[in-house]
XYZ file of C-alpha atoms in Angstrom:
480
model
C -15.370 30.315 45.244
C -18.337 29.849 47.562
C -17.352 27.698 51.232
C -19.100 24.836 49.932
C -18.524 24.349 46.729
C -15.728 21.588 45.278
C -12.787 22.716 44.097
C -12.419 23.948 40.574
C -11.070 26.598 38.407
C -13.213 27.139 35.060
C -10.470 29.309 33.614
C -8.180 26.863 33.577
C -10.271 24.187 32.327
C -11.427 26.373 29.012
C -7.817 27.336 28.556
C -6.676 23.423 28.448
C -9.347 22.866 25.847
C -8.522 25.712 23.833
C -5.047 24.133 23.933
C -6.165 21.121 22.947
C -8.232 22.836 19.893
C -5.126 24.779 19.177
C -2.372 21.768 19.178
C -2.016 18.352 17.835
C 0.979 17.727 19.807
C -0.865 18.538 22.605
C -3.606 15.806 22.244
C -1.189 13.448 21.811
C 0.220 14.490 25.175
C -2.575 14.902 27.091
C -6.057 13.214 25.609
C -4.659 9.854 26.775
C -3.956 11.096 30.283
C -7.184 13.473 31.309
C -10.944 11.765 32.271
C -13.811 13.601 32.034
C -14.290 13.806 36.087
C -11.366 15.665 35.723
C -13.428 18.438 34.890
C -15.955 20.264 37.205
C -18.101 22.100 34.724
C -20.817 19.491 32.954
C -20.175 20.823 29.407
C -16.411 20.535 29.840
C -17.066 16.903 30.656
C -18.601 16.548 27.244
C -16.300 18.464 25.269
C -13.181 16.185 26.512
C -15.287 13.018 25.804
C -15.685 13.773 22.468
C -12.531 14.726 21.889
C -11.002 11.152 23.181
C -13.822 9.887 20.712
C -12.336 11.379 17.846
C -8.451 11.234 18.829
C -9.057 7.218 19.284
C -10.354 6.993 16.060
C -6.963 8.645 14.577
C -7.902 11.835 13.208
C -7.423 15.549 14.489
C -9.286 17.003 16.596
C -10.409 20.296 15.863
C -13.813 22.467 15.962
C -15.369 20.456 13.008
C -14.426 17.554 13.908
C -15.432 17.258 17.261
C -18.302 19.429 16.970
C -19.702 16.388 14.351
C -18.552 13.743 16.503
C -20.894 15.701 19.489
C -23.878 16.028 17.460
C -23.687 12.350 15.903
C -23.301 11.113 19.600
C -26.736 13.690 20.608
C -24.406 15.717 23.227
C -23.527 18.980 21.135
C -26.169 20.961 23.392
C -24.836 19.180 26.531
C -21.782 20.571 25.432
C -22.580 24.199 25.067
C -23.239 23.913 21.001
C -20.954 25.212 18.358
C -20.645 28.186 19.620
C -19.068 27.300 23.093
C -16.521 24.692 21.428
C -15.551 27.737 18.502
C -14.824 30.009 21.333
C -12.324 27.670 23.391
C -10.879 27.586 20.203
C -10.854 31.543 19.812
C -9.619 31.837 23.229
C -6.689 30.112 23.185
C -3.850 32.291 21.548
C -0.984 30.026 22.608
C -1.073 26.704 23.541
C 2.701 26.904 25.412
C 1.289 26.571 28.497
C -0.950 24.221 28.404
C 1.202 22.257 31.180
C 0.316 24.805 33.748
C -3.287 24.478 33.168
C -3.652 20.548 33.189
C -1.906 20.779 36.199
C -4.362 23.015 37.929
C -6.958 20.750 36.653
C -5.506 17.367 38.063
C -4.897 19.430 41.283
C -8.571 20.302 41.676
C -9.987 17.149 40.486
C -7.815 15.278 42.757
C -9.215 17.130 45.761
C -12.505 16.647 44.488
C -11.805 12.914 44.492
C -10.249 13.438 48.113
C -13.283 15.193 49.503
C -16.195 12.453 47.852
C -13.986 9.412 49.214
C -13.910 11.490 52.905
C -17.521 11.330 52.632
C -17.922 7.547 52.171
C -15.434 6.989 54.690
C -17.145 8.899 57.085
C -20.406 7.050 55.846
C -18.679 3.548 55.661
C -17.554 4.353 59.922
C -21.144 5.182 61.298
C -22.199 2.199 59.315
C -19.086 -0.598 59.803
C -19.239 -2.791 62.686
C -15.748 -3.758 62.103
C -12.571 -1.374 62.779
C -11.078 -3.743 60.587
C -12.954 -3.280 57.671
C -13.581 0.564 58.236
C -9.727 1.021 58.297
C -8.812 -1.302 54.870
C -11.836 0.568 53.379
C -10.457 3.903 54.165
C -6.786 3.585 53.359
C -8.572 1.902 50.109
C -10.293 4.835 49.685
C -7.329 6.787 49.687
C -4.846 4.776 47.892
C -6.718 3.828 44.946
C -6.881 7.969 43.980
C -3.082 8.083 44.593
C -2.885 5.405 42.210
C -5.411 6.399 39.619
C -3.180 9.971 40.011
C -0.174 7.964 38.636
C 0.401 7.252 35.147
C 2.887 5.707 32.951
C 3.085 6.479 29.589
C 3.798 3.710 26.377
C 7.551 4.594 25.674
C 9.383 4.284 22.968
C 12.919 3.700 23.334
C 14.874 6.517 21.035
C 16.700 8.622 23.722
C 18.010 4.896 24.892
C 18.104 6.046 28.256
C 16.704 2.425 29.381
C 19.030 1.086 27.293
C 21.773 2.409 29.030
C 20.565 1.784 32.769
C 20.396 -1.856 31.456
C 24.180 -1.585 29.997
C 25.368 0.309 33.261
C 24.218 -2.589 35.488
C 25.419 -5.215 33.117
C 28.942 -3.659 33.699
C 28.758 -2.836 37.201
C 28.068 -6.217 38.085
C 31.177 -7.373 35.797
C 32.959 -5.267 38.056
C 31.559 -6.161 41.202
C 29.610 -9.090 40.947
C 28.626 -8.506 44.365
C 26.575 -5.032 43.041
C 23.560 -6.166 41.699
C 23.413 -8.781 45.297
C 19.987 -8.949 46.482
C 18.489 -9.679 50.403
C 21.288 -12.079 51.684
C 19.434 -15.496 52.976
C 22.783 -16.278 54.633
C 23.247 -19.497 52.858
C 26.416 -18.635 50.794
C 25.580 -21.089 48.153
C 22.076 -20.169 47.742
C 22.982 -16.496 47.341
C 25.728 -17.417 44.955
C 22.862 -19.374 42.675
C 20.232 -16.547 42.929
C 22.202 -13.442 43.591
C 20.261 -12.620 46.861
C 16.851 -12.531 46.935
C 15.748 -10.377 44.380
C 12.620 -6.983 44.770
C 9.889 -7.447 43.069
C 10.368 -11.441 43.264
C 7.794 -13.805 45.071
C 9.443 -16.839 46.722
C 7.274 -19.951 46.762
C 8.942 -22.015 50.183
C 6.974 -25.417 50.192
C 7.273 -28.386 52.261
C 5.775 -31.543 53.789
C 4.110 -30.402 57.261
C 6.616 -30.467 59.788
C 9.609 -30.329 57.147
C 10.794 -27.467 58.762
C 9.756 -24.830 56.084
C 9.370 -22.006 59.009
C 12.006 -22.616 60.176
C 14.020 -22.508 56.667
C 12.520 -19.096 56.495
C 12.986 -17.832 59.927
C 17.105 -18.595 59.534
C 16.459 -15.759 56.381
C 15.156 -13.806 58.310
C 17.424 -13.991 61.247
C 19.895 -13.326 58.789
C 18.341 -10.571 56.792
C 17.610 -8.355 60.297
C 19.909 -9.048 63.049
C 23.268 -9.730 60.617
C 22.939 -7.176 57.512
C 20.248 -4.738 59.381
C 17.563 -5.103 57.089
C 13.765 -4.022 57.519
C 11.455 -7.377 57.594
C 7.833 -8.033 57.875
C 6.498 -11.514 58.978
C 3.260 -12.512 59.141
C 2.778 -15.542 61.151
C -0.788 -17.108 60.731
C 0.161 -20.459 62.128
C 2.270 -19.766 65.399
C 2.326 -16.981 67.654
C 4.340 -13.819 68.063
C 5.855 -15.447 71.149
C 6.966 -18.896 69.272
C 8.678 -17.379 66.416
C 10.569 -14.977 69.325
C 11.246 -18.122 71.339
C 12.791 -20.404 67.612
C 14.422 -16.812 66.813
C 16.310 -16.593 70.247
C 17.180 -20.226 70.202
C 18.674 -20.011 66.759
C 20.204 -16.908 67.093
C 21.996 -17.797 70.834
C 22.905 -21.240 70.021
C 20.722 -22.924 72.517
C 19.128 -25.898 72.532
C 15.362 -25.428 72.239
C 15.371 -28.510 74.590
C 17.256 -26.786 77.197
C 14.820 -24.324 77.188
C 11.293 -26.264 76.621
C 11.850 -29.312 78.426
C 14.997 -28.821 80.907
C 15.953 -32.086 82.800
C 19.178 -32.931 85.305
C 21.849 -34.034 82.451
C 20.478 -31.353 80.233
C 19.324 -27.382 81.072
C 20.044 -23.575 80.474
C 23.321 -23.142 82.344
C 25.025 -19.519 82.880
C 27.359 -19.178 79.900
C 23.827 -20.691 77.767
C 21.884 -17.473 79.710
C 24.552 -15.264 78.762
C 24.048 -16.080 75.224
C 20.676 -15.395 75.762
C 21.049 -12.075 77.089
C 23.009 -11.505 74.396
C 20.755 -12.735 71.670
C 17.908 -10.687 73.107
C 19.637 -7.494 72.759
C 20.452 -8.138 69.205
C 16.971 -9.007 68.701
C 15.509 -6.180 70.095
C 17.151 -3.530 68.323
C 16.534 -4.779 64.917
C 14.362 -3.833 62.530
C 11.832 -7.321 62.574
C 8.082 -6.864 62.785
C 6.000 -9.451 63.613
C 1.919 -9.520 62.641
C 0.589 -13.121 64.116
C -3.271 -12.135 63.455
C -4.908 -15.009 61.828
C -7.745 -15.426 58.944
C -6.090 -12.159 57.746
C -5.964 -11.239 53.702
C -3.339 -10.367 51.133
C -5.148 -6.601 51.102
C -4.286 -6.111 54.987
C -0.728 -7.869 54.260
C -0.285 -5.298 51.554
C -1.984 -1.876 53.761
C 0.395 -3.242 57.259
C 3.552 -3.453 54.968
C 2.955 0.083 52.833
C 2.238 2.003 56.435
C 6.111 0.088 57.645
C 7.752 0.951 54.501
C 6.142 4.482 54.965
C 6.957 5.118 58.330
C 10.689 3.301 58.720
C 11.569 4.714 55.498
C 12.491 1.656 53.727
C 11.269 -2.678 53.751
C 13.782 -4.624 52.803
C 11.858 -8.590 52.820
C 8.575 -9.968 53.655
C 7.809 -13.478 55.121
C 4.256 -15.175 55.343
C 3.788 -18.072 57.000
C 1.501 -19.876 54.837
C -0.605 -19.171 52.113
C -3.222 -21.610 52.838
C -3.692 -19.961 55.743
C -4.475 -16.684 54.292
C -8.280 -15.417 53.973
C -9.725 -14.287 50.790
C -12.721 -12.426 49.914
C -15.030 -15.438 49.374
C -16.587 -16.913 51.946
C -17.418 -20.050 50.073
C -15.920 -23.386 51.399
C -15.987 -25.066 47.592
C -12.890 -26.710 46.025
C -13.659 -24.997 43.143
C -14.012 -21.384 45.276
C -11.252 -22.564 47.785
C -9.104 -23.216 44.748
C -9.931 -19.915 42.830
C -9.399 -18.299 46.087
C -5.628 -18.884 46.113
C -5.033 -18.578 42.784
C -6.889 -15.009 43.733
C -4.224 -14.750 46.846
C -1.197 -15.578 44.891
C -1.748 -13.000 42.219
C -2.170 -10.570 45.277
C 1.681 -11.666 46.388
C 2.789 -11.044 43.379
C 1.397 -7.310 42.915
C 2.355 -7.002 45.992
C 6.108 -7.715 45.371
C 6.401 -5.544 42.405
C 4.402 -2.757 44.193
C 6.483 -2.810 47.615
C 9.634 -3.665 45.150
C 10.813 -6.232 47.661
C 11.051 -9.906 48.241
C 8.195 -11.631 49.231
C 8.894 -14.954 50.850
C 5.436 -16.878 50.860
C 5.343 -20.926 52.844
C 3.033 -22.831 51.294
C 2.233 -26.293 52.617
C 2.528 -29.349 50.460
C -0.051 -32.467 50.408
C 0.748 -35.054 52.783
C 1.350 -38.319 51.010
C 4.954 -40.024 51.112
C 7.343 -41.933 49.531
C 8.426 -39.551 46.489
C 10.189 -36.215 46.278
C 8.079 -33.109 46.140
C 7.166 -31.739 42.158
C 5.549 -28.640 41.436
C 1.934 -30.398 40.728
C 1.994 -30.738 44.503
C 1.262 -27.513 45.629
C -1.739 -27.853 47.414
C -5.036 -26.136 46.537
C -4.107 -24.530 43.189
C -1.504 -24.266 40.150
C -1.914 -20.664 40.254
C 1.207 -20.721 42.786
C 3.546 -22.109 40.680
C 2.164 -19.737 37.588
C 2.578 -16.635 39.674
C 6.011 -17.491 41.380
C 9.663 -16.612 40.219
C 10.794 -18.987 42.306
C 9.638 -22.320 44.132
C 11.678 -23.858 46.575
C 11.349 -27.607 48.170
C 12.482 -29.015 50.940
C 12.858 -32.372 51.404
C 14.015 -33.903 54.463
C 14.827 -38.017 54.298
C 14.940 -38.459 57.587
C 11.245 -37.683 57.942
C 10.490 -41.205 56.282
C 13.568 -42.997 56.828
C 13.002 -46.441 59.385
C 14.649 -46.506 62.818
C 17.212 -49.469 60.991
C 18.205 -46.480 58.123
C 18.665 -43.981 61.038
C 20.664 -46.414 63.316
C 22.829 -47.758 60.785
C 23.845 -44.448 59.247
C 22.246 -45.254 55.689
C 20.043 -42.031 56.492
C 21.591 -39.498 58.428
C 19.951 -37.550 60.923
C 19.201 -33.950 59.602
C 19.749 -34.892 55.754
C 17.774 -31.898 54.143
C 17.916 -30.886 50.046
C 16.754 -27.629 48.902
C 14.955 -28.262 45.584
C 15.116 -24.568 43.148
C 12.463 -26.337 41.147
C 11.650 -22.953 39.513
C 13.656 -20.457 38.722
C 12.495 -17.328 36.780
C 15.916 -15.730 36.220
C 18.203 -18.959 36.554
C 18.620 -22.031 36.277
C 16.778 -25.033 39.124
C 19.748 -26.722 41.308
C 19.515 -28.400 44.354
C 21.322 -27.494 47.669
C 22.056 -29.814 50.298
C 21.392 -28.761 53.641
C 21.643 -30.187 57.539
C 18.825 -29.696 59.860
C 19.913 -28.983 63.719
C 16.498 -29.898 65.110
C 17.502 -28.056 68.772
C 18.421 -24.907 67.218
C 15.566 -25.122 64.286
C 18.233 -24.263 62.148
C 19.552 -25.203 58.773
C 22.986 -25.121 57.578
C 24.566 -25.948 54.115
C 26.484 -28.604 53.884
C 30.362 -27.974 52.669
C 31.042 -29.773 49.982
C 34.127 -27.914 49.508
C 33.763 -26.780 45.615
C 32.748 -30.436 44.503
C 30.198 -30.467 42.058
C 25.905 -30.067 42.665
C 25.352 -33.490 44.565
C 22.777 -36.026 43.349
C 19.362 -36.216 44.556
C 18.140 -37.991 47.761
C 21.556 -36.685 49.961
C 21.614 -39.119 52.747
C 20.479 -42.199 50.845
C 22.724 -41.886 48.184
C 26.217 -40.745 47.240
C 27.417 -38.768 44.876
C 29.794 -40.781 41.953
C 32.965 -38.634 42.804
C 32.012 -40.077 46.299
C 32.166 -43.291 45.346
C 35.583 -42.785 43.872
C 37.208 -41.005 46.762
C 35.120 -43.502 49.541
C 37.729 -45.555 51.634
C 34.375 -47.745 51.926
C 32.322 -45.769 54.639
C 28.760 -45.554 53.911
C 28.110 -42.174 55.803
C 28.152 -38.878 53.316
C 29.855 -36.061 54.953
C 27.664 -33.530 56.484
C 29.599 -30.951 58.419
């Protein structure tokens, strides 16, 4: 083969045909599969299209058949004429290898696919005046061969082998319930409802502004990395690398982000707090959390960053993005109706994502300002398509956000009163969760209700009935 000419072996390309010719099992097996650029030789090209013309239709393919379907479609001399399509026929004594030569053929077409997308990149670089864009158009590039390389096939399910992966986990996790346990979150009756955090899942987190929704998600991921050693990704497009370190330390030590922001005589970091610190910080450092806080950035780059971490630590366990409305699509319209189409756009990206990493994304997604009633899925800002493309959607509601200095004061709303709505729930059934918000730590806990049953809505304001039973008249619902 000449220095400059693409990769291709002719040989191996006639034999496949023949095989083809030769085989009807092996057009079922392989028509479906091959593309015409998978092919070097022009005539080749031709000969495979018609064939996929004819096999789609249902019949055979064979030398009359194909060689009418070639001349009805004008291509027969394109294709060498009768006479090249009854020699690959000829040719091909045995069609029991036929697996070696398809894969010489994918090999060579997928280095001629290799070698053209080299060229653009190279092309896109002189010409791009953003690295930005030159690197998500290479890695693009690249990827979308290694995908187009992969296919599935439509199974059917006779050797039950399926079947039985489904039974085996059914009774493995009869065994040990704890065996099917996704990502921990670290809130032991949230895992018990959902089994973990599931892969392949997308987690919808949504809150009022200032409900405490990063923080909600941060206390996962605290959890996830520096108490089971899992790999995470965040991407923070609202605060900075250095805040999320800062509520990450805090929570993780113990101490009071007020000691640390705003220290005064009565209260500040004192030697057993720093020793914490020191503490936390080491903990921190070794784990396995990366943080992206680029802004304006796009569900594409999300998706490149986290396939180049899963590549190069081996495994990702959880991502977290911190919010979707902050994300960045490909229009550059300002429109409702683009702005709107736009997410809908991003949230289908999550969700590929998800299933393509096979891991947990946790998405935030900020919820429309108005007060006065509890959060429903119609309030997810911007579009429905985030509730459509979820498995799960989580609220949280926090009554002490709208509660009067009187309710706070007189204990009718207690400080910290949080609910965590499941509104959706793919795989389970929606249940709430009542949580308690330590503003100083940004950190929620669950509330022990020690086995009692799932609490009424609007914990804080009202109690529960079995609470009214067992009340020796106090009007305070026990949080800790």
């Amino acid at each position: 083969m000449a220095v400059n000419q693409m990769p291709h072996n002719l040989d191996a390309e006639k034999a496949l045909l023949g095989c083809i010719l030769l085989d009807e099992n092996v057009q079922s097996d392989v028509l479906d599969d091959l593309k015409p650029d998978d092919f070097y030789q022009e005539s080749h090209r031709e000969i495979l299209s018609g064939m996929k013309a004819v096999h789609a239709m249902g019949k055979a393919v064979d030398i009359v058949t194909l060689t009418d379907r070639l001349s009805n479609d004008g291509k027969l001399n394109r294709a060498g004429g009768v006479q090249t399509v009854t020699e690959l026929a000829e040719n091909a004594l045995s069609a029991v290898n036929y697996k070696q030569y398809l894969e010489i053929v994918k090999r060579d077409s997928m280095n001629r696919k290799l070698i053209r997308a080299s060229k653009e990149i190279m092309e896109n670089c002189m010409a791009s005046p953003e690295e930005r864009d030159a690197l998500n158009f290479a890695e693009n590039k690249v990827y979308s061969i290694s995908q187009n390389g992969e296919s599935t096939a439509l199974k059917g399910l006779e050797d039950g082998a399926d079947m039985k992966a489904v039974l085996d986990r059914i009774e493995l996790i009869q065994t040990d319930p704890n065996a099917a346990r996704g990502v921990e979150t670290g809130f032991p009756r949230l895992d018990r409802k959902m089994n973990g955090l599931q892969k392949s899942d997308l987690i919808i987190i949504a809150a009022r502004p200032g409900a405490g929704k990063t923080s909600f998600a941060m206390n996962i991921v605290e959890n996830a990395c520096l108490q089971r050693g899992k790999v995470a990704a965040v991407f923070s497009l609202e605060m900075s690398r250095r805040q999320l370190l800062q509520r990450l330390l805090c929570s993780y030590s113990g101490v009071s982000m007020k000691k640390v922001n705003t220290p005064s005589e009565e209260e500040h970091v004192t030697p057993a707090d720093y020793k914490k610190i020191w503490a936390a910080t080491d903990k921190i450092n070794k784990s396995k959390l990366f943080i992206d806080d680029k802004t304006n950035i796009t569900a594409g780059e999300i998706l490149s960053k986290c396939r180049r971490l899963k590549s190069s630590e081996g495994r990702l366990d959880l991502v977290m993005i911190d919010y979707i409305q902050l994300m960045q699509g490909d229009s550059g319209k300002n429109s409702q109706e683009t702005r709107q189409k736009e997410i809908a756009d991003i949230t289908r990206g999550l969700k590929i994502m998800a299933k393509e990493l096979d891991v947990p994304v946790i998405a935030l997604s900020q919820l429309r300002r108005f007060q006065g009633k509890e959060a429903q899925l119609s309030d997810l800002r911007e579009s429905g398509a985030i509730e459509q493309d979820a498995d799960i959607v989580m609220f949280i509601n926090r009554f002490d956000q709208n509660a009067s200095r009187e309710e706070l004061q007189s204990g009718k709303v207690i400080e910290g009163a949080s609910e965590l709505n499941i509104a959706k729930f793919r795989n389970g059934e929606p249940c709430r969760i009542q949580l308690r918000f330590i503003g100083s730590k940004t950190k929620f806990v669950e509330v022990d209700m020690q086995g009692r049953p799932e609490e009424e809505p609007q914990y804080g304001r009202k109690k529960p009935e079995w609470a009214e039973e067992e009340s020796d008249g106090d009007a305070d619902i026990p949080l800790e």
